């Protein structure tokens, strides 16, 4: 038979496991819904800026060659 201390240990372990699992799931969902879209937007903005810079450089080079 389980003693009261044993029951306390089992219930405490179950509660701690619940919060541990909840924390892992919460972190995974935060990564999926907050951090990954922010990283994708940042990379997209960098690529756009790079393309714009390349276009501007090419335009300036073309203007230099025309004059």
XYZ file of C-alpha atoms in Angstrom:
67
model
C 0.000 0.000 0.000
C 1.176 3.521 -0.807
C 1.909 5.793 2.126
C 0.722 9.395 2.283
C 4.269 10.525 1.497
C 4.210 8.251 -1.560
C 0.927 9.767 -2.721
C 2.362 13.243 -2.214
C 5.404 12.248 -4.280
C 3.268 10.804 -7.114
C 0.879 13.780 -7.212
C 3.749 16.253 -7.026
C 5.589 14.498 -9.853
C 2.456 14.481 -11.983
C 1.864 18.200 -11.402
C 5.484 19.050 -12.176
C 5.360 16.910 -15.316
C 2.206 18.742 -16.436
C 3.875 22.156 -16.125
C 7.072 20.860 -17.761
C 5.120 19.490 -20.738
C 2.998 22.659 -20.929
C 6.171 24.770 -21.036
C 7.647 22.736 -23.881
C 4.428 22.911 -25.920
C 4.049 26.629 -25.215
C 7.628 27.296 -26.327
C 7.137 25.288 -29.531
C 3.949 27.187 -30.375
C 5.621 30.530 -29.640
C 8.429 29.591 -32.014
C 5.957 28.551 -34.682
C 3.654 31.567 -34.438
C 5.945 34.416 -33.330
C 9.624 33.815 -33.920
C 9.591 32.006 -37.274
C 7.330 34.557 -39.018
C 9.485 37.382 -37.633
C 12.648 35.716 -38.944
C 11.024 35.107 -42.331
C 9.921 38.751 -42.556
C 13.399 39.942 -41.603
C 15.024 37.724 -44.249
C 12.514 38.867 -46.849
C 13.246 42.513 -46.045
C 16.992 41.862 -46.337
C 16.528 40.188 -49.716
C 14.361 43.070 -50.945
C 16.915 45.628 -49.794
C 19.689 43.667 -51.506
C 17.720 43.477 -54.774
C 16.948 47.192 -54.586
C 20.593 47.984 -53.921
C 21.667 45.827 -56.863
C 19.125 47.545 -59.134
C 20.305 50.973 -58.005
C 23.946 50.039 -58.577
C 23.141 48.683 -62.022
C 21.164 51.828 -62.890
C 24.046 54.058 -61.783
C 26.509 51.974 -63.772
C 24.301 52.251 -66.866
C 24.040 56.038 -66.402
C 27.846 56.290 -66.082
C 28.294 54.338 -69.281
C 25.812 56.536 -71.149
C 27.586 59.787 -70.221
